[in-house]
Amino acid sequence: MSSLRAAARLRPVASQWAPKSSLRPYATAAALKPSAPSAEQPFFTNEPSGPTVKTAIPGPESKKAIEELDKVFDTRSLNMLANYQKSFGNYIADPDGNVLLDVYAQIASIPVGYSNPALYAAATSPQMASAIINRPALGNFPSHDWASILKTGILSVAPKGLDQVFTAMAGSDANETAYKAAFMWRRQQERGGAHIEFSEEDIASSMLNQSPGAPQLSILSFKSGFHGRLFGSLSTTRSKPIHKIDIPAFDWPQATFPLLKYPLEDHVQENAKAEADALADVERIITTHHLPPCAVVVEPIQSEGGDNHASPAFFRGLRALTKKHNVLLIVDEVQTGVGATGKFWAHDHWNLETPPDMVTFSKKAQTAGYYFGNPELRPNKPYRQFNTWMGDPARAILFRAIIEEIERLDLVTNTAKVGEYLYNGIEELGKLYPGQVLNLRGKGQGTFIAFDSPRRDEVLRKAKSVGVNVGGSGERAVRLRPMLIFQKHHADILLEALEKILKS
Amino acid sequence: MSSLRAAARLRPVASQWAPKSSLRPYATAAALKPSAPSAEQPFFTNEPSGPTVKTAIPGPESKKAIEELDKVFDTRSLNMLANYQKSFGNYIADPDGNVLLDVYAQIASIPVGYSNPALYAAATSPQMASAIINRPALGNFPSHDWASILKTGILSVAPKGLDQVFTAMAGSDANETAYKAAFMWRRQQERGGAHIEFSEEDIASSMLNQSPGAPQLSILSFKSGFHGRLFGSLSTTRSKPIHKIDIPAFDWPQATFPLLKYPLEDHVQENAKAEADALADVERIITTHHLPPCAVVVEPIQSEGGDNHASPAFFRGLRALTKKHNVLLIVDEVQTGVGATGKFWAHDHWNLETPPDMVTFSKKAQTAGYYFGNPELRPNKPYRQFNTWMGDPARAILFRAIIEEIERLDLVTNTAKVGEYLYNGIEELGKLYPGQVLNLRGKGQGTFIAFDSPRRDEVLRKAKSVGVNVGGSGERAVRLRPMLIFQKHHADILLEALEKILKS
């Protein structure tokens, strides 16, 4: 570990990755708070000082390449073709020489910047090379250093109270394996304990996809929630019809998610009532649904569904309800986890008395899985929770390097501070341009900030022309998902760009 | 590509990976055909000349490490702790200095040997480092070289008639995304074409997990089949109760898979009848099941389910039936694909008149996805088949290097030849030790060989003590899954080891 750390500090970015030409500074003076950035040291000296917009996006080179790609790969959801070898820090480059400040960051999944030198060192280490070319079937033949990789990486940032992990490949299967653990746990309770054998009826009916072997149980999720797009996870996803239409689904229930009104301080009672009503809905479903839920899955902030927040009190209430009715609480931190909300895990904001039963992760971790603590969540026999690869040690090694980089640069603190600065800046813009910045949310949640726009799709499109890559969520939210290395001087560039768009 | 090829040829294995001590030759003389191996050139000069068994497995070092690992990771399915940095070619090493000939190969997923020098070169290339640390959301922000990586890699070995790919993470989600494509295709046909918009009823009901938006359709699979362990794929998996019990499943149907009798030449009529009956069962289900199947999924050789084979005529019949009833045929080549059967794809053995509609892959490809050709299988709108990562370019780059290595060493031809030699050797052993080698199968199928044993678990256990790592499948099959670099001299070592066990 310590030698890897040292390597990460010392190793320069490979010279072939350095920018070919010096990038034209686009905007270094802050539009709104010109005095702020001057004192700040950039984390990375090789990062461009600002965006460069040379052509419309896509430009001619990109267009040619997209046409070529379309012959073999569906490009209709393509947002922008990228050249990652020319992308550094917060900046994404394209084949036409455009360089944009990226506050979408691969749908919130790049944690510490493009071409990060410390990650480069980890990616070119002999341990990584072996992990890439000698990929194990982890459940059968783990490597001698797997325990160490887990302990110094994934488990070193485990949420409080959870000291075990089941590793997976991405958010969808992380959630689905957590659901499987929940179903096994509930049926074990119904049988009377881990020592009770499966009945003949369980065994026979499971092979026919019939109950009781394939039980009539459910996972409860929330309206507008997003938990993935495979068959089990999609049955809990309630974000948009385009995600769900034509795909068979389990008849699992959904509860109301409180839709808070903004600004929060002007709607205290209304919002408290919305949260109480949502909790009542949860309790009603748990106690009456024809497929009893064995777990509730919830995002700390509904992300794909439109950046919908709820208060810590709501989540404490949800934890109390699930405890009361012996239902598991699965917190889906796929998008919120790993620092972006100003705490390492978003549910750290809630001050729960007892931890969630399982916490799933992916995206910024660059690996995936679910954390748990209760030994009863380890299935009672081997091979019940199993697959060939069960994750990817190469990606686990990368997450360890990401964690080290977060610690080295104190990036969770950075994100909390910069988030506050950015939030205040957008609030100011909202005052300057009435009606353009609606329902601003994410106060005190790091850079996990969003607002609604009456012309959202236009805002996202125009952002590229002023040097910024930004995404949306839900029907009308502008969703900001900067990396953890987003600093005040980046916030100033973003604010200036937003102002240009709002003005136009 | 050509420079990568050159690098792969020239680059020596990094010195830190060389064996620390010279390995004691265990067996180089062939037990059954002593003249065979002497003329053969080993593919890799750094490979041990034979196994080394120093301790019982697990030995003292492994035991200590397993105890440590068990604190944070479920080790009940652990077969053997490995040290991959000391594993070369066909040989897997452990922390106690044991080195075994590995004919299980990470559940059939290592294609060209441990610590393969050409893969090492690819794994340490700047392109790989960028792919590891700058992981894109492929559907939104593909890299400028993604088309080239696909064309020179994954698509360069696409099955005949299939020129498109949707990339995924592993076998389970490769199958599930193929299923999703099948459901969308069927519903589009029912609507009357790609240009017909979704109805209000479709849109509203899909958000409630109800039909018609979440349609009452199914995927038909076969008894004993294995297609993965997430909720949709598990509903088509019919291998063992331990895979399925306590997990909710879709009420999807299963057809009889023909259970052939061996030796095949003694049961020609009986086996033909078993295959005809199985096809009749498929047709009955397609035409009468209350959830109409829109696709049939089948493995060319049922692998987890016990190495069950069927004839090319059966699969041609299945293709004809699916064509007749306008049902898609999905061939699951997760375990059979990438050379092990003596052809690159196992379904190449069938001489189909029209290709399968989709072919899924994973394991030896070290990346995953499904191939397709029919443009109607591209969903009619963007974001219908989509997720954040949609695969992993790093793993796609690795597959390209694997393909180059397969071509350089002509490994598919090698596997066909060595498979024949190995099959004949096991057939001989069956004659020498009556009752010990039952239902030998895999003739003409490369090294994809299996036989039943009356004391299967004992055989697998004892194999380690004579220097071989071998796996099982189904209830009593000894499953041989050597890598593609398995040569005659390895076959001789395996045959000698098997003889020792059968003798005992």
mmCIF file of N, CA and C in Angstrom, chain A residues 308-403:
data_model
loop_
_atom_site.group_PDB
_atom_site.id
_atom_site.type_symbol
_atom_site.label_atom_id
_atom_site.label_comp_id
_atom_site.label_asym_id
_atom_site.label_seq_id
_atom_site.Cartn_x
_atom_site.Cartn_y
_atom_site.Cartn_z
ATOM 1 N N ASN A 308 -34.749 13.831 -6.663
ATOM 2 C CA ASN A 308 -35.736 14.051 -5.611
ATOM 3 C C ASN A 308 -35.116 13.732 -4.257
ATOM 4 N N HIS A 309 -35.160 14.705 -3.375
ATOM 5 C CA HIS A 309 -34.566 14.569 -2.041
ATOM 6 C C HIS A 309 -35.655 14.302 -1.006
ATOM 7 N N ALA A 310 -35.228 13.746 0.123
ATOM 8 C CA ALA A 310 -36.102 13.682 1.289
ATOM 9 C C ALA A 310 -35.240 13.993 2.507
ATOM 10 N N SER A 311 -35.875 14.291 3.630
ATOM 11 C CA SER A 311 -35.104 14.736 4.798
ATOM 12 C C SER A 311 -34.526 13.545 5.553
ATOM 13 N N PRO A 312 -33.468 13.777 6.345
ATOM 14 C CA PRO A 312 -32.967 12.713 7.225
ATOM 15 C C PRO A 312 -34.075 12.141 8.105
ATOM 16 N N ALA A 313 -35.021 12.982 8.516
ATOM 17 C CA ALA A 313 -36.117 12.481 9.357
ATOM 18 C C ALA A 313 -36.941 11.433 8.616
ATOM 19 N N PHE A 314 -37.145 11.651 7.326
ATOM 20 C CA PHE A 314 -37.887 10.665 6.535
ATOM 21 C C PHE A 314 -37.167 9.316 6.549
ATOM 22 N N PHE A 315 -35.865 9.358 6.339
ATOM 23 C CA PHE A 315 -35.119 8.107 6.276
ATOM 24 C C PHE A 315 -35.016 7.444 7.647
ATOM 25 N N ARG A 316 -34.941 8.250 8.706
ATOM 26 C CA ARG A 316 -34.980 7.653 10.052
ATOM 27 C C ARG A 316 -36.339 6.988 10.282
ATOM 28 N N GLY A 317 -37.363 7.624 9.787
ATOM 29 C CA GLY A 317 -38.702 7.028 9.898
ATOM 30 C C GLY A 317 -38.802 5.722 9.115
ATOM 31 N N LEU A 318 -38.181 5.712 7.959
ATOM 32 C CA LEU A 318 -38.207 4.505 7.119
ATOM 33 C C LEU A 318 -37.450 3.362 7.812
ATOM 34 N N ARG A 319 -36.305 3.726 8.421
ATOM 35 C CA ARG A 319 -35.546 2.713 9.156
ATOM 36 C C ARG A 319 -36.383 2.169 10.319
ATOM 37 N N ALA A 320 -37.075 3.043 11.015
ATOM 38 C CA ALA A 320 -37.901 2.608 12.152
ATOM 39 C C ALA A 320 -39.030 1.697 11.675
ATOM 40 N N LEU A 321 -39.662 2.077 10.592
ATOM 41 C CA LEU A 321 -40.764 1.262 10.039
ATOM 42 C C LEU A 321 -40.298 -0.123 9.623
ATOM 43 N N THR A 322 -39.167 -0.163 8.929
ATOM 44 C CA THR A 322 -38.671 -1.467 8.475
ATOM 45 C C THR A 322 -38.285 -2.331 9.661
ATOM 46 N N LYS A 323 -37.698 -1.729 10.692
ATOM 47 C CA LYS A 323 -37.369 -2.477 11.921
ATOM 48 C C LYS A 323 -38.653 -3.015 12.545
ATOM 49 N N LYS A 324 -39.653 -2.136 12.653
ATOM 50 C CA LYS A 324 -40.911 -2.512 13.301
ATOM 51 C C LYS A 324 -41.554 -3.725 12.617
ATOM 52 N N HIS A 325 -41.468 -3.768 11.299
ATOM 53 C CA HIS A 325 -42.153 -4.835 10.558
ATOM 54 C C HIS A 325 -41.204 -5.928 10.076
ATOM 55 N N ASN A 326 -39.965 -5.937 10.602
ATOM 56 C CA ASN A 326 -39.012 -6.993 10.252
ATOM 57 C C ASN A 326 -38.800 -7.093 8.744
ATOM 58 N N VAL A 327 -38.594 -5.947 8.142
ATOM 59 C CA VAL A 327 -38.316 -5.866 6.707
ATOM 60 C C VAL A 327 -36.928 -5.251 6.568
ATOM 61 N N LEU A 328 -36.158 -5.730 5.603
ATOM 62 C CA LEU A 328 -34.800 -5.212 5.440
ATOM 63 C C LEU A 328 -34.821 -3.847 4.753
ATOM 64 N N LEU A 329 -33.818 -3.038 5.071
ATOM 65 C CA LEU A 329 -33.649 -1.750 4.393
ATOM 66 C C LEU A 329 -32.379 -1.812 3.542
ATOM 67 N N ILE A 330 -32.571 -1.713 2.236
ATOM 68 C CA ILE A 330 -31.448 -1.688 1.298
ATOM 69 C C ILE A 330 -31.292 -0.260 0.790
ATOM 70 N N VAL A 331 -30.141 0.333 1.041
ATOM 71 C CA VAL A 331 -29.890 1.689 0.557
ATOM 72 C C VAL A 331 -29.051 1.596 -0.717
ATOM 73 N N ASP A 332 -29.609 2.070 -1.805
ATOM 74 C CA ASP A 332 -28.950 2.026 -3.111
ATOM 75 C C ASP A 332 -28.107 3.291 -3.272
ATOM 76 N N GLU A 333 -26.801 3.127 -3.022
ATOM 77 C CA GLU A 333 -25.876 4.273 -3.113
ATOM 78 C C GLU A 333 -25.071 4.219 -4.411
ATOM 79 N N VAL A 334 -25.643 3.620 -5.444
ATOM 80 C CA VAL A 334 -24.922 3.491 -6.712
ATOM 81 C C VAL A 334 -24.527 4.874 -7.250
ATOM 82 N N GLN A 335 -25.449 5.817 -7.208
ATOM 83 C CA GLN A 335 -25.118 7.157 -7.720
ATOM 84 C C GLN A 335 -24.685 8.125 -6.613
ATOM 85 N N THR A 336 -25.208 7.928 -5.405
ATOM 86 C CA THR A 336 -24.910 8.900 -4.343
ATOM 87 C C THR A 336 -23.608 8.599 -3.593
ATOM 88 N N GLY A 337 -23.139 7.355 -3.672
ATOM 89 C CA GLY A 337 -21.997 6.951 -2.856
ATOM 90 C C GLY A 337 -20.670 7.536 -3.312
ATOM 91 N N VAL A 338 -19.647 7.339 -2.485
ATOM 92 C CA VAL A 338 -18.260 7.710 -2.786
ATOM 93 C C VAL A 338 -18.102 9.227 -2.941
ATOM 94 N N GLY A 339 -18.627 9.930 -1.947
ATOM 95 C CA GLY A 339 -18.170 11.291 -1.719
ATOM 96 C C GLY A 339 -18.910 12.473 -2.307
ATOM 97 N N ALA A 340 -19.761 12.241 -3.315
ATOM 98 C CA ALA A 340 -20.300 13.400 -4.032
ATOM 99 C C ALA A 340 -21.250 14.264 -3.200
ATOM 100 N N THR A 341 -21.826 13.697 -2.154
ATOM 101 C CA THR A 341 -22.765 14.495 -1.355
ATOM 102 C C THR A 341 -22.073 15.217 -0.197
ATOM 103 N N GLY A 342 -20.755 15.164 -0.175
ATOM 104 C CA GLY A 342 -20.045 15.832 0.916
ATOM 105 C C GLY A 342 -19.829 14.921 2.121
ATOM 106 N N LYS A 343 -20.346 13.720 2.066
ATOM 107 C CA LYS A 343 -19.970 12.645 2.992
ATOM 108 C C LYS A 343 -19.658 11.440 2.124
ATOM 109 N N PHE A 344 -18.897 10.479 2.669
ATOM 110 C CA PHE A 344 -18.503 9.371 1.805
ATOM 111 C C PHE A 344 -19.730 8.615 1.317
ATOM 112 N N TRP A 345 -20.658 8.327 2.229
ATOM 113 C CA TRP A 345 -21.935 7.727 1.848
ATOM 114 C C TRP A 345 -23.036 8.747 2.145
ATOM 115 N N ALA A 346 -23.977 8.858 1.240
ATOM 116 C CA ALA A 346 -25.035 9.854 1.430
ATOM 117 C C ALA A 346 -25.846 9.549 2.680
ATOM 118 N N HIS A 347 -25.992 8.271 3.030
ATOM 119 C CA HIS A 347 -26.812 7.972 4.206
ATOM 120 C C HIS A 347 -26.097 8.338 5.507
ATOM 121 N N ASP A 348 -24.815 8.706 5.418
ATOM 122 C CA ASP A 348 -24.131 9.262 6.595
ATOM 123 C C ASP A 348 -24.799 10.563 7.062
ATOM 124 N N HIS A 349 -25.540 11.210 6.183
ATOM 125 C CA HIS A 349 -26.232 12.449 6.558
ATOM 126 C C HIS A 349 -27.417 12.197 7.496
ATOM 127 N N TRP A 350 -27.860 10.939 7.614
ATOM 128 C CA TRP A 350 -29.140 10.680 8.268
ATOM 129 C C TRP A 350 -29.061 10.473 9.773
ATOM 130 N N ASN A 351 -27.865 10.175 10.285
ATOM 131 C CA ASN A 351 -27.722 9.835 11.717
ATOM 132 C C ASN A 351 -28.687 8.732 12.146
ATOM 133 N N LEU A 352 -28.611 7.618 11.446
ATOM 134 C CA LEU A 352 -29.457 6.476 11.796
ATOM 135 C C LEU A 352 -29.031 5.870 13.132
ATOM 136 N N GLU A 353 -29.997 5.357 13.899
ATOM 137 C CA GLU A 353 -29.653 4.644 15.132
ATOM 138 C C GLU A 353 -29.090 3.260 14.837
ATOM 139 N N THR A 354 -29.672 2.588 13.854
ATOM 140 C CA THR A 354 -29.105 1.305 13.410
ATOM 141 C C THR A 354 -28.838 1.419 11.917
ATOM 142 N N PRO A 355 -27.736 0.811 11.449
ATOM 143 C CA PRO A 355 -27.359 0.980 10.036
ATOM 144 C C PRO A 355 -28.363 0.309 9.106
ATOM 145 N N PRO A 356 -28.329 0.680 7.813
ATOM 146 C CA PRO A 356 -29.120 -0.068 6.828
ATOM 147 C C PRO A 356 -28.680 -1.532 6.837
ATOM 148 N N ASP A 357 -29.524 -2.432 6.380
ATOM 149 C CA ASP A 357 -29.130 -3.842 6.333
ATOM 150 C C ASP A 357 -28.143 -4.121 5.211
ATOM 151 N N MET A 358 -28.360 -3.445 4.084
ATOM 152 C CA MET A 358 -27.425 -3.590 2.967
ATOM 153 C C MET A 358 -27.273 -2.232 2.283
ATOM 154 N N VAL A 359 -26.085 -1.975 1.787
ATOM 155 C CA VAL A 359 -25.812 -0.753 1.023
ATOM 156 C C VAL A 359 -25.153 -1.177 -0.281
ATOM 157 N N THR A 360 -25.769 -0.818 -1.400
ATOM 158 C CA THR A 360 -25.190 -1.192 -2.698
ATOM 159 C C THR A 360 -24.397 -0.024 -3.278
ATOM 160 N N PHE A 361 -23.396 -0.368 -4.082
ATOM 161 C CA PHE A 361 -22.513 0.662 -4.636
ATOM 162 C C PHE A 361 -22.055 0.247 -6.030
ATOM 163 N N SER A 362 -21.642 1.241 -6.816
ATOM 164 C CA SER A 362 -21.071 1.023 -8.151
ATOM 165 C C SER A 362 -20.520 2.369 -8.629
ATOM 166 N N LYS A 363 -20.676 2.708 -9.866
ATOM 167 C CA LYS A 363 -20.304 4.009 -10.453
ATOM 168 C C LYS A 363 -18.934 4.516 -9.966
ATOM 169 N N LYS A 364 -18.908 5.539 -9.108
ATOM 170 C CA LYS A 364 -17.616 6.135 -8.727
ATOM 171 C C LYS A 364 -16.679 5.135 -8.061
ATOM 172 N N ALA A 365 -17.218 4.054 -7.534
ATOM 173 C CA ALA A 365 -16.348 3.019 -6.966
ATOM 174 C C ALA A 365 -15.631 2.265 -8.088
ATOM 175 N N GLN A 366 -16.168 2.351 -9.300
ATOM 176 C CA GLN A 366 -15.612 1.647 -10.468
ATOM 177 C C GLN A 366 -15.610 0.136 -10.276
ATOM 178 N N THR A 367 -16.198 -0.320 -9.207
ATOM 179 C CA THR A 367 -16.492 -1.720 -8.972
ATOM 180 C C THR A 367 -17.843 -1.705 -8.279
ATOM 181 N N ALA A 368 -18.395 -2.861 -7.960
ATOM 182 C CA ALA A 368 -19.763 -2.855 -7.453
ATOM 183 C C ALA A 368 -19.969 -3.959 -6.436
ATOM 184 N N GLY A 369 -21.111 -3.881 -5.757
ATOM 185 C CA GLY A 369 -21.436 -4.926 -4.798
ATOM 186 C C GLY A 369 -22.390 -4.407 -3.744
ATOM 187 N N TYR A 370 -22.565 -5.229 -2.694
ATOM 188 C CA TYR A 370 -23.343 -4.741 -1.564
ATOM 189 C C TYR A 370 -22.619 -5.055 -0.268
ATOM 190 N N TYR A 371 -22.667 -4.083 0.628
ATOM 191 C CA TYR A 371 -22.144 -4.242 1.985
ATOM 192 C C TYR A 371 -23.252 -4.784 2.884
ATOM 193 N N PHE A 372 -22.862 -5.571 3.872
ATOM 194 C CA PHE A 372 -23.805 -5.995 4.898
ATOM 195 C C PHE A 372 -23.038 -6.293 6.170
ATOM 196 N N GLY A 373 -23.770 -6.432 7.271
ATOM 197 C CA GLY A 373 -23.111 -6.707 8.535
ATOM 198 C C GLY A 373 -23.699 -7.921 9.237
ATOM 199 N N ASN A 374 -25.006 -8.043 9.208
ATOM 200 C CA ASN A 374 -25.698 -9.125 9.897
ATOM 201 C C ASN A 374 -25.303 -10.487 9.321
ATOM 202 N N PRO A 375 -24.721 -11.378 10.144
ATOM 203 C CA PRO A 375 -24.301 -12.681 9.618
ATOM 204 C C PRO A 375 -25.468 -13.490 9.047
ATOM 205 N N GLU A 376 -26.700 -13.188 9.460
ATOM 206 C CA GLU A 376 -27.852 -13.916 8.905
ATOM 207 C C GLU A 376 -28.062 -13.611 7.421
ATOM 208 N N LEU A 377 -27.402 -12.561 6.935
ATOM 209 C CA LEU A 377 -27.518 -12.252 5.508
ATOM 210 C C LEU A 377 -26.513 -13.034 4.661
ATOM 211 N N ARG A 378 -25.637 -13.779 5.313
ATOM 212 C CA ARG A 378 -24.800 -14.718 4.564
ATOM 213 C C ARG A 378 -25.653 -15.973 4.371
ATOM 214 N N PRO A 379 -25.963 -16.350 3.140
ATOM 215 C CA PRO A 379 -26.859 -17.499 2.935
ATOM 216 C C PRO A 379 -26.346 -18.742 3.677
ATOM 217 N N ASN A 380 -27.278 -19.633 4.051
ATOM 218 C CA ASN A 380 -26.906 -20.733 4.946
ATOM 219 C C ASN A 380 -26.119 -21.849 4.273
ATOM 220 N N LYS A 381 -25.979 -21.805 2.954
ATOM 221 C CA LYS A 381 -25.178 -22.824 2.272
ATOM 222 C C LYS A 381 -24.322 -22.175 1.197
ATOM 223 N N PRO A 382 -23.191 -22.830 0.875
ATOM 224 C CA PRO A 382 -22.379 -22.300 -0.229
ATOM 225 C C PRO A 382 -23.123 -22.432 -1.556
ATOM 226 N N TYR A 383 -22.691 -21.675 -2.530
ATOM 227 C CA TYR A 383 -23.228 -21.703 -3.905
ATOM 228 C C TYR A 383 -24.636 -21.131 -4.031
ATOM 229 N N ARG A 384 -25.183 -20.575 -2.930
ATOM 230 C CA ARG A 384 -26.491 -19.948 -3.077
ATOM 231 C C ARG A 384 -26.330 -18.554 -3.681
ATOM 232 N N GLN A 385 -25.299 -17.854 -3.255
ATOM 233 C CA GLN A 385 -24.978 -16.540 -3.828
ATOM 234 C C GLN A 385 -23.644 -16.710 -4.529
ATOM 235 N N PHE A 386 -23.675 -16.895 -5.826
ATOM 236 C CA PHE A 386 -22.469 -17.330 -6.532
ATOM 237 C C PHE A 386 -22.644 -17.057 -8.017
ATOM 238 N N ASN A 387 -21.541 -16.768 -8.701
ATOM 239 C CA ASN A 387 -21.519 -16.797 -10.165
ATOM 240 C C ASN A 387 -20.055 -16.947 -10.566
ATOM 241 N N THR A 388 -19.768 -17.005 -11.847
ATOM 242 C CA THR A 388 -18.388 -17.311 -12.249
ATOM 243 C C THR A 388 -17.394 -16.268 -11.737
ATOM 244 N N TRP A 389 -17.603 -15.018 -12.087
ATOM 245 C CA TRP A 389 -16.594 -14.009 -11.764
ATOM 246 C C TRP A 389 -16.825 -13.326 -10.419
ATOM 247 N N MET A 390 -18.087 -13.132 -10.052
ATOM 248 C CA MET A 390 -18.402 -12.468 -8.782
ATOM 249 C C MET A 390 -17.624 -11.163 -8.594
ATOM 250 N N GLY A 391 -17.655 -10.319 -9.604
ATOM 251 C CA GLY A 391 -16.919 -9.063 -9.523
ATOM 252 C C GLY A 391 -15.651 -9.131 -10.351
ATOM 253 N N ASP A 392 -14.750 -8.226 -10.096
ATOM 254 C CA ASP A 392 -13.537 -8.122 -10.900
ATOM 255 C C ASP A 392 -12.420 -7.532 -10.036
ATOM 256 N N PRO A 393 -11.440 -8.363 -9.657
ATOM 257 C CA PRO A 393 -10.344 -7.847 -8.823
ATOM 258 C C PRO A 393 -9.632 -6.638 -9.435
ATOM 259 N N ALA A 394 -9.562 -6.584 -10.777
ATOM 260 C CA ALA A 394 -8.900 -5.429 -11.398
ATOM 261 C C ALA A 394 -9.615 -4.140 -10.999
ATOM 262 N N ARG A 395 -10.929 -4.184 -11.007
ATOM 263 C CA ARG A 395 -11.715 -2.994 -10.652
ATOM 264 C C ARG A 395 -11.669 -2.751 -9.140
ATOM 265 N N ALA A 396 -11.507 -3.799 -8.358
ATOM 266 C CA ALA A 396 -11.364 -3.621 -6.910
ATOM 267 C C ALA A 396 -10.030 -2.941 -6.587
ATOM 268 N N ILE A 397 -9.000 -3.304 -7.331
ATOM 269 C CA ILE A 397 -7.696 -2.661 -7.158
ATOM 270 C C ILE A 397 -7.794 -1.185 -7.536
ATOM 271 N N LEU A 398 -8.548 -0.906 -8.589
ATOM 272 C CA LEU A 398 -8.723 0.497 -8.992
ATOM 273 C C LEU A 398 -9.465 1.287 -7.911
ATOM 274 N N PHE A 399 -10.486 0.691 -7.320
ATOM 275 C CA PHE A 399 -11.229 1.398 -6.267
ATOM 276 C C PHE A 399 -10.295 1.723 -5.096
ATOM 277 N N ARG A 400 -9.408 0.790 -4.786
ATOM 278 C CA ARG A 400 -8.447 1.074 -3.716
ATOM 279 C C ARG A 400 -7.615 2.320 -4.056
ATOM 280 N N ALA A 401 -7.174 2.416 -5.290
ATOM 281 C CA ALA A 401 -6.398 3.598 -5.695
ATOM 282 C C ALA A 401 -7.264 4.860 -5.640
ATOM 283 N N ILE A 402 -8.542 4.731 -5.985
ATOM 284 C CA ILE A 402 -9.463 5.876 -5.909
ATOM 285 C C ILE A 402 -9.613 6.336 -4.458
ATOM 286 N N ILE A 403 -9.761 5.365 -3.553
ATOM 287 C CA ILE A 403 -9.891 5.696 -2.127
ATOM 288 C C ILE A 403 -8.645 6.420 -1.626
#
